[in-house]
CSV table of C-alpha atoms and ligand atoms in Angstrom, one decimal:
chain,number,residue,atom,x,y,z
A,1,MET,CA,47.8,-62.3,50.9
A,2,ASP,CA,48.0,-65.4,53.2
A,3,ARG,CA,50.2,-65.1,56.2
A,4,LYS,CA,53.5,-66.9,56.7
A,5,TRP,CA,53.7,-68.8,59.9
A,6,ILE,CA,56.7,-68.0,62.0
A,7,THR,CA,57.6,-70.3,64.9
A,8,PRO,CA,57.7,-68.2,68.1
A,9,ASP,CA,61.3,-67.8,69.3
A,10,PRO,CA,61.7,-65.8,72.5
A,11,HIS,CA,65.3,-64.9,71.6
A,12,ARG,CA,64.6,-63.6,68.2
A,13,ALA,CA,64.5,-59.9,67.6
A,14,ILE,CA,61.2,-58.8,66.1
A,15,ASP,CA,61.8,-57.9,62.5
A,16,ILE,CA,59.1,-55.3,61.6
A,17,SER,CA,59.4,-55.8,57.9
A,18,GLU,CA,57.9,-59.3,58.1
A,19,ARG,CA,54.9,-57.9,60.1
A,20,TYR,CA,54.2,-55.2,57.5
A,21,ASP,CA,53.9,-58.0,55.0
A,22,LEU,CA,50.7,-59.0,56.7
A,23,LEU,CA,48.9,-55.7,56.4
A,24,ASP,CA,46.6,-56.9,53.6
A,25,TYR,CA,43.2,-58.3,54.4
A,26,PRO,CA,43.4,-62.1,54.4
A,27,THR,CA,41.3,-63.9,51.9
A,28,TYR,CA,40.0,-66.4,54.5
A,29,LEU,CA,38.3,-63.5,56.4
A,30,GLU,CA,36.9,-62.1,53.2
A,31,ASP,CA,35.6,-65.6,52.3
A,32,TRP,CA,34.1,-66.0,55.7
A,33,TRP,CA,32.1,-62.8,55.4
A,34,MET,CA,31.1,-63.4,51.8
A,35,GLY,CA,29.8,-66.8,53.0
A,36,ARG,CA,27.5,-65.1,55.5
A,37,VAL,CA,26.4,-62.6,53.0
A,38,GLN,CA,25.6,-65.2,50.3
A,39,THR,CA,23.6,-67.4,52.8
A,40,TRP,CA,21.5,-64.3,53.6
A,41,LEU,CA,21.1,-63.3,49.9
A,42,SER,CA,20.0,-66.9,49.1
A,43,GLN,CA,17.0,-66.2,51.4
A,44,GLN,CA,16.1,-62.9,49.8
A,45,PRO,CA,13.7,-62.4,46.8
A,46,LYS,CA,15.3,-63.6,43.5
A,47,GLY,CA,17.7,-61.2,42.0
A,48,ALA,CA,18.8,-59.6,45.3
A,49,ASP,CA,22.5,-58.6,45.4
A,50,LEU,CA,24.9,-56.7,47.6
A,51,SER,CA,23.1,-53.4,47.0
A,52,ALA,CA,20.4,-54.8,49.4
A,53,LEU,CA,22.8,-53.7,52.1
A,54,ASN,CA,23.3,-50.2,50.8
A,55,ALA,CA,21.0,-48.5,53.3
A,56,GLN,CA,22.8,-50.3,56.2
A,57,ILE,CA,26.2,-49.4,54.9
A,58,GLN,CA,25.2,-45.8,54.6
A,59,ALA,CA,23.8,-45.7,58.1
A,60,LEU,CA,27.0,-47.1,59.5
A,61,SER,CA,29.0,-44.7,57.4
A,62,ASP,CA,27.1,-41.7,58.7
A,63,GLN,CA,27.6,-43.0,62.2
A,64,PHE,CA,31.4,-43.2,61.9
A,65,ILE,CA,32.1,-40.1,59.7
A,66,GLU,CA,29.6,-37.5,60.9
A,67,ASP,CA,30.5,-35.9,64.2
A,68,ASP,CA,26.9,-35.1,65.0
A,69,ALA,CA,25.4,-38.5,63.9
A,70,ARG,CA,22.7,-39.9,66.1
A,71,PRO,CA,23.9,-43.1,67.9
A,72,LEU,CA,22.5,-46.2,66.2
A,73,GLY,CA,22.0,-48.2,69.4
A,74,ASP,CA,22.6,-51.9,69.3
A,75,TYR,CA,22.9,-52.4,65.6
A,76,GLY,CA,24.1,-55.9,66.3
A,77,ARG,CA,20.4,-56.8,66.6
A,78,ASP,CA,19.8,-56.2,62.9
A,79,LEU,CA,21.3,-59.0,60.7
A,80,ARG,CA,21.7,-56.7,57.8
A,81,MET,CA,23.7,-54.3,59.9
A,82,LEU,CA,26.0,-57.1,61.0
A,83,LEU,CA,26.5,-58.1,57.4
A,84,ALA,CA,27.1,-54.5,56.3
A,85,TYR,CA,29.7,-54.1,59.0
A,86,GLY,CA,31.4,-57.3,58.1
A,87,LEU,CA,31.6,-56.4,54.5
A,88,PHE,CA,32.3,-52.7,54.7
A,89,TYR,CA,34.0,-51.9,58.0
A,90,PHE,CA,35.5,-55.1,59.3
A,91,PRO,CA,38.2,-55.2,56.6
A,92,ARG,CA,39.2,-51.6,57.2
A,93,THR,CA,39.3,-51.9,61.0
A,94,PHE,CA,41.2,-55.2,60.7
A,95,VAL,CA,43.9,-53.6,58.5
A,96,ALA,CA,43.9,-50.2,60.3
A,97,THR,CA,44.5,-51.9,63.7
A,98,GLN,CA,47.6,-53.6,62.4
A,99,TRP,CA,49.3,-50.3,61.6
A,100,PRO,CA,49.7,-49.0,65.1
A,101,LEU,CA,50.5,-52.5,66.4
A,102,CYS,CA,53.3,-52.9,63.9
A,103,GLU,CA,54.6,-49.4,64.7
A,104,LEU,CA,54.6,-50.3,68.4
A,105,LEU,CA,56.5,-53.5,67.7
A,106,GLY,CA,58.9,-52.2,65.1
A,107,PHE,CA,59.4,-48.5,65.5
A,108,ARG,CA,58.9,-48.3,69.3
A,109,ALA,CA,60.5,-51.6,70.0
A,110,TRP,CA,57.7,-52.8,72.2
A,111,LYS,CA,58.1,-56.5,73.2
A,112,PRO,CA,55.3,-58.5,74.7
A,113,ALA,CA,56.8,-61.1,77.2
A,114,PRO,CA,58.1,-63.9,75.0
A,115,ASP,CA,57.9,-66.7,77.6
A,116,ARG,CA,54.3,-66.7,78.7
A,117,ALA,CA,50.7,-66.2,77.3
A,118,MET,CA,50.0,-62.7,76.2
A,119,LYS,CA,46.7,-61.3,77.6
A,120,ILE,CA,44.7,-59.0,75.4
A,121,LEU,CA,41.4,-57.3,76.3
A,122,ASP,CA,39.2,-55.8,73.5
A,123,LEU,CA,36.7,-53.3,74.9
A,124,GLY,CA,33.8,-52.7,72.6
A,125,ALA,CA,35.0,-55.6,70.5
A,126,GLY,CA,31.9,-55.9,68.3
A,127,LEU,CA,32.5,-58.5,65.6
A,128,GLY,CA,36.2,-58.7,66.6
A,129,ALA,CA,38.1,-56.9,63.8
A,130,ALA,CA,40.6,-55.3,66.2
A,131,SER,CA,41.3,-58.4,68.4
A,132,LEU,CA,41.5,-60.6,65.3
A,133,ALA,CA,44.0,-58.2,63.9
A,134,ALA,CA,46.0,-58.4,67.2
A,135,ALA,CA,45.9,-62.2,67.0
A,136,GLN,CA,47.2,-61.9,63.4
A,137,VAL,CA,50.1,-59.7,64.4
A,138,PHE,CA,51.1,-61.4,67.7
A,139,ALA,CA,50.3,-65.1,67.3
A,140,PRO,CA,53.7,-65.9,65.6
A,141,LEU,CA,55.6,-63.9,68.2
A,142,VAL,CA,54.5,-65.3,71.6
A,143,PRO,CA,53.9,-68.8,72.8
A,144,ALA,CA,50.1,-68.3,73.4
A,145,ILE,CA,47.5,-65.5,73.5
A,146,GLU,CA,44.4,-65.2,75.6
A,147,ILE,CA,41.9,-62.7,74.2
A,148,CYS,CA,38.9,-61.4,76.1
A,149,ALA,CA,36.3,-59.5,74.1
A,150,VAL,CA,33.8,-57.3,75.8
A,151,ASP,CA,30.7,-55.7,74.2
A,152,HIS,CA,27.2,-54.9,75.3
A,153,SER,CA,25.8,-56.4,72.1
A,154,PRO,CA,25.2,-60.2,72.6
A,155,HIS,CA,24.5,-60.6,68.8
A,156,SER,CA,27.9,-59.2,67.8
A,157,LEU,CA,29.6,-61.4,70.4
A,158,GLU,CA,27.8,-64.4,69.0
A,159,TRP,CA,29.2,-63.7,65.6
A,160,TYR,CA,32.6,-63.0,67.1
A,161,GLY,CA,32.4,-66.5,68.6
A,162,ASP,CA,31.4,-67.9,65.2
A,163,ILE,CA,34.4,-66.3,63.4
A,164,THR,CA,36.9,-67.4,65.9
A,165,ARG,CA,35.5,-70.9,66.2
A,166,ASP,CA,35.6,-71.3,62.4
A,167,LEU,CA,39.0,-69.8,61.7
A,168,SER,CA,41.2,-69.9,64.8
A,169,ALA,CA,42.5,-73.4,64.6
A,170,ALA,CA,43.8,-72.9,61.0
A,171,HIS,CA,45.1,-69.4,61.4
A,172,TRP,CA,45.8,-68.5,65.1
A,173,PRO,CA,46.2,-72.0,66.7
A,174,ASN,CA,47.9,-70.6,69.8
A,175,VAL,CA,45.1,-68.2,70.6
A,176,SER,CA,42.2,-68.8,73.0
A,177,TRP,CA,39.1,-66.6,73.0
A,178,HIS,CA,36.6,-65.5,75.6
A,179,THR,CA,33.6,-63.3,75.0
A,180,GLN,CA,31.9,-61.4,77.8
A,181,ARG,CA,28.8,-59.2,77.6
A,182,GLY,CA,29.1,-55.9,79.5
A,183,ASN,CA,29.2,-52.1,79.4
A,184,LEU,CA,32.8,-51.1,78.7
A,185,ARG,CA,32.4,-48.0,80.9
A,186,LYS,CA,31.7,-50.1,84.0
A,187,TRP,CA,32.9,-53.5,83.2
A,188,ARG,CA,35.1,-55.4,85.6
A,189,PRO,CA,36.5,-58.9,84.9
A,190,ALA,CA,35.2,-61.9,86.8
A,191,THR,CA,37.7,-63.9,88.7
A,192,ASN,CA,37.4,-67.0,86.5
A,193,LEU,CA,37.5,-65.0,83.3
A,194,LEU,CA,40.4,-67.0,81.8
A,195,ALA,CA,40.5,-70.6,82.7
A,196,HIS,CA,43.7,-70.9,84.7
A,197,ARG,CA,43.1,-68.0,87.1
A,198,PRO,CA,43.9,-68.6,90.8
A,199,GLU,CA,41.0,-68.7,93.1
A,200,PRO,CA,39.5,-65.4,94.5
A,201,VAL,CA,41.6,-62.9,96.3
A,202,ALA,CA,40.3,-60.1,98.4
A,203,ASP,CA,40.0,-57.7,95.4
A,204,HIS,CA,39.3,-60.2,92.7
A,205,CYS,CA,39.7,-57.6,90.0
A,206,ALA,CA,43.1,-56.5,91.1
A,207,GLU,CA,44.8,-59.7,90.0
A,208,LEU,CA,43.9,-59.3,86.3
A,209,ARG,CA,46.4,-57.5,84.3
A,210,TRP,CA,46.5,-57.2,80.5
A,211,ASP,CA,49.5,-56.9,78.2
A,212,LEU,CA,47.4,-55.1,75.6
A,213,ILE,CA,44.0,-53.3,76.1
A,214,ILE,CA,42.5,-52.2,72.8
A,215,SER,CA,39.4,-50.2,72.2
A,216,SER,CA,38.7,-49.7,68.5
A,217,PHE,CA,36.0,-47.4,67.1
A,218,ALA,CA,34.0,-47.9,70.3
A,219,LEU,CA,34.7,-44.9,72.5
A,220,THR,CA,32.9,-42.5,70.2
A,221,GLU,CA,29.8,-44.6,70.9
A,222,ALA,CA,30.3,-45.4,74.5
A,223,PHE,CA,31.2,-41.8,75.5
A,224,VAL,CA,29.0,-40.0,73.1
A,225,GLY,CA,28.6,-36.3,74.1
A,226,GLU,CA,30.7,-36.8,77.2
A,227,ASP,CA,33.3,-34.4,78.4
A,228,VAL,CA,37.0,-35.4,77.8
A,229,GLY,CA,37.4,-35.6,81.6
A,230,VAL,CA,35.1,-38.6,81.8
A,231,LEU,CA,37.1,-40.5,79.2
A,232,TRP,CA,40.3,-39.5,81.0
A,233,GLN,CA,39.2,-41.0,84.2
A,234,TRP,CA,38.2,-44.2,82.5
A,235,LEU,CA,41.5,-44.4,80.8
A,236,VAL,CA,43.5,-43.8,84.0
A,237,ASP,CA,41.4,-46.6,85.6
A,238,TRP,CA,42.3,-49.0,82.8
A,239,SER,CA,45.9,-48.1,82.7
A,240,GLY,CA,46.0,-49.5,86.3
A,241,ARG,CA,45.1,-52.9,84.8
A,242,LEU,CA,48.1,-53.1,82.5
A,243,THR,CA,51.0,-55.3,83.1
A,244,ASP,CA,54.3,-53.4,83.8
A,245,ASN,CA,55.1,-53.4,80.2
A,246,GLY,CA,51.5,-53.3,79.0
A,247,LEU,CA,50.0,-50.9,76.5
A,248,LEU,CA,46.6,-49.4,76.0
A,249,LEU,CA,45.7,-48.6,72.4
A,250,LEU,CA,42.7,-46.4,71.5
A,251,ILE,CA,41.6,-46.3,67.8
A,252,GLU,CA,39.0,-43.9,66.7
A,253,PRO,CA,37.3,-42.6,63.5
A,254,ALA,CA,39.3,-39.9,61.8
A,255,SER,CA,36.6,-37.3,62.5
A,256,ARG,CA,37.5,-33.9,64.1
A,257,VAL,CA,35.6,-34.5,67.3
A,258,ALA,CA,36.9,-38.0,68.0
A,259,CYS,CA,40.5,-37.2,67.2
A,260,THR,CA,40.5,-33.9,69.0
A,261,ARG,CA,39.4,-35.7,72.1
A,262,LEU,CA,42.3,-38.1,71.8
A,263,MET,CA,44.6,-35.1,71.3
A,264,HIS,CA,43.3,-33.5,74.5
A,265,ILE,CA,44.0,-36.8,76.4
A,266,ARG,CA,47.4,-37.0,74.9
A,267,ASP,CA,48.2,-33.4,76.0
A,268,GLN,CA,47.0,-34.2,79.5
A,269,ILE,CA,49.4,-37.1,79.6
A,270,ALA,CA,52.2,-34.8,78.3
A,271,THR,CA,51.5,-32.2,80.9
A,272,GLN,CA,51.3,-34.7,83.8
A,273,CYS,CA,54.5,-36.4,82.6
A,274,GLN,CA,56.4,-33.2,82.8
A,275,ALA,CA,54.9,-32.0,86.0
A,276,LEU,CA,55.5,-35.4,87.8
A,277,GLY,CA,59.0,-35.8,86.5
A,278,GLY,CA,58.1,-38.8,84.3
A,279,LYS,CA,56.1,-40.8,86.9
A,280,ALA,CA,52.8,-41.0,85.1
A,281,LEU,CA,51.4,-42.3,81.9
A,282,PHE,CA,53.6,-42.3,78.8
A,283,ILE,CA,52.8,-41.7,75.2
A,284,TRP,CA,53.9,-44.4,72.8
A,285,GLY,CA,52.3,-43.1,69.7
A,286,PRO,CA,51.5,-41.6,67.4
A,287,CYS,CA,53.9,-38.8,68.2
A,288,LEU,CA,57.4,-39.3,69.6
A,289,HIS,CA,57.5,-36.6,72.3
A,290,HIS,CA,55.9,-35.5,75.5
A,291,LEU,CA,55.5,-31.9,74.7
A,292,ALA,CA,52.2,-30.1,74.0
A,293,CYS,CA,50.7,-31.0,70.7
A,294,PRO,CA,51.3,-28.2,68.2
A,295,LEU,CA,48.3,-29.2,66.1
A,296,LEU,CA,46.0,-28.9,69.0
A,297,ALA,CA,47.4,-25.5,70.0
A,298,ALA,CA,46.9,-24.2,66.4
A,299,GLY,CA,43.3,-25.6,66.5
A,300,GLN,CA,42.9,-25.9,62.8
A,301,HIS,CA,43.7,-29.5,62.0
A,302,TRP,CA,43.4,-32.8,63.8
A,303,CYS,CA,45.9,-35.6,64.1
A,304,HIS,CA,45.0,-38.8,62.2
A,305,GLU,CA,46.5,-41.5,60.0
A,306,VAL,CA,45.9,-41.8,56.3
A,307,ARG,CA,47.3,-45.1,55.0
A,308,SER,CA,47.1,-46.6,51.6
A,309,TRP,CA,46.0,-50.2,51.3
A,310,GLN,CA,44.8,-52.9,49.0
A,311,ILE,CA,41.0,-52.7,48.8
A,312,PRO,CA,39.5,-56.2,49.1
A,313,ASP,CA,37.3,-57.3,46.0
A,314,SER,CA,34.2,-57.8,48.1
A,315,LEU,CA,34.5,-54.3,49.5
A,316,ALA,CA,35.0,-52.8,46.0
A,317,LEU,CA,31.9,-54.7,44.9
A,318,ALA,CA,29.7,-53.5,47.8
A,319,ASN,CA,30.9,-50.0,47.0
A,320,ARG,CA,30.1,-50.0,43.3
A,321,ARG,CA,26.9,-47.9,43.6
A,322,LEU,CA,27.9,-46.1,46.8
A,323,PHE,CA,31.0,-44.3,45.6
A,324,HIS,CA,32.7,-44.0,49.0
A,325,ASP,CA,36.4,-43.1,48.7
A,326,LEU,CA,38.0,-46.2,50.0
A,327,SER,CA,41.5,-45.5,48.7
A,328,ALA,CA,42.9,-44.8,52.1
A,329,LEU,CA,42.4,-46.0,55.6
A,330,LYS,CA,41.7,-43.1,57.9
A,331,PHE,CA,41.7,-43.3,61.7
A,332,GLY,CA,43.1,-41.7,64.8
A,333,PHE,CA,45.0,-43.5,67.5
A,334,LEU,CA,46.7,-43.1,70.8
A,335,ALA,CA,48.9,-45.7,72.5
A,336,ILE,CA,50.0,-45.2,76.1
A,337,GLY,CA,51.8,-47.2,78.7
A,338,ASN,CA,52.8,-47.0,82.4
A,339,GLN,CA,56.5,-47.2,81.3
A,340,PRO,CA,58.3,-44.9,78.9
A,341,PRO,CA,59.1,-46.3,75.5
A,342,PRO,CA,62.8,-47.1,74.8
A,343,ALA,CA,64.8,-44.0,74.0
A,344,LEU,CA,64.8,-43.0,70.3
A,345,THR,CA,67.9,-43.4,68.3
A,346,PRO,CA,69.4,-40.1,66.8
A,347,ALA,CA,68.0,-41.0,63.4
A,348,MET,CA,64.5,-41.2,64.8
A,349,HIS,CA,64.8,-37.8,66.5
A,350,SER,CA,64.5,-36.2,63.1
A,351,PHE,CA,60.8,-37.3,63.0
A,352,ALA,CA,60.0,-36.1,66.5
B,1,LIG,C1,31.8,-49.4,65.6
B,1,LIG,S1,31.8,-50.8,66.6
B,1,LIG,C2,33.5,-51.2,66.6
B,1,LIG,C3,33.7,-52.7,66.8
B,1,LIG,C4,35.1,-53.2,66.8
B,1,LIG,N1,35.8,-52.7,67.9
B,1,LIG,C5,35.8,-52.8,65.5
B,1,LIG,O1,36.7,-51.9,65.6
B,1,LIG,O2,35.4,-53.2,64.5
B,1,LIG,C6,31.5,-50.2,68.2
B,1,LIG,C7,31.2,-51.3,69.2
B,1,LIG,O3,31.2,-50.8,70.5
B,1,LIG,C8,30.2,-51.4,71.2
B,1,LIG,N2,29.8,-50.5,72.3
B,1,LIG,C9,29.4,-49.2,72.2
B,1,LIG,N3,29.2,-48.7,73.5
B,1,LIG,C10,29.5,-49.7,74.3
B,1,LIG,C11,29.4,-49.8,75.7
B,1,LIG,N4,29.1,-48.8,76.5
B,1,LIG,N5,29.8,-51.0,76.3
B,1,LIG,C12,30.2,-52.0,75.5
B,1,LIG,N6,30.2,-52.0,74.2
B,1,LIG,C13,29.9,-50.9,73.6
B,1,LIG,C14,29.1,-51.6,70.2
B,1,LIG,O4,28.1,-52.6,70.6
B,1,LIG,C15,29.9,-52.0,69.0
B,1,LIG,O5,30.0,-53.4,68.9
């Protein structure tokens, strides 16, 4: 479904129902990826079809689903891996990312500042599925957006640049894009990162604040085998780079290990929040309270989303001999901020 363009109006309340309309995968993204795949197929021996990418799709799938999968390294170096990701995973991440963003806007009443450019940082951006989804959700709501995408794979970032160059003017005209190569565990923004920055100050990093920091399906790779404490410290550091009203959104595969790690972090925030009388980080989602997580305490299941969606034709075609169950989008997420979310209405309490 193609999006409707809504003129940004700072005084207009955000109606979440119109955002949920956008949750399908847009045909212009599907066409862009199919164009890349067809160009590649035209250079292959006669008769090659999408099944030529089956091995790469399977390797990526093992990486995201199996908790003990060996890291694939910089798979952006392999053209077939990039195509497999674009065809098989990009649509799912794109649509999955929009769910928590829409929940934050609608259900948790989060409002990015309506009168200035919104700044979004995508850590481990890869081919850009998460930040493009953010552009899709927010472009109609704010006057402008500046997105910075960080990844250690130059090849992925090159393609990120291609997608945004080809599609941005038509679909996200008020978004500007910047890609930056770096290790998300150590990365610090340069002073001149986004064009209009003021000149250097003593701590040139301290001036940069983000309205939204996303890391989507990247922490599992970046912190593979690490203790939850290491991820916690990283997250506390980045929360200091949020604007007052800013949010940090972590999206991870729905696997037990990845989601349990998010749940431990969530519990740590809950404990601190209670101990410090509310002067700490705050949980904005997925749950609505700051108490210990009952699922984590029981230790049997792990918290994750299972959302139905419209499977794009190209994805169904790529899957025809692979038989993956694509009927639902599955992922775990955690959204946190430095400010508490607005109080719940009595009706919402029944979900808490
Ligand atoms: C599974 S992909 C996810 C890409 C994108 N965020 C998405 O949701 O589609 C993981 C990405 O994280 C990047 N990555 C992994 N470890 C990283 C690190 N330490 N620093 C920067 N990027 C990293 C990889 O290069 C890859 O592009």
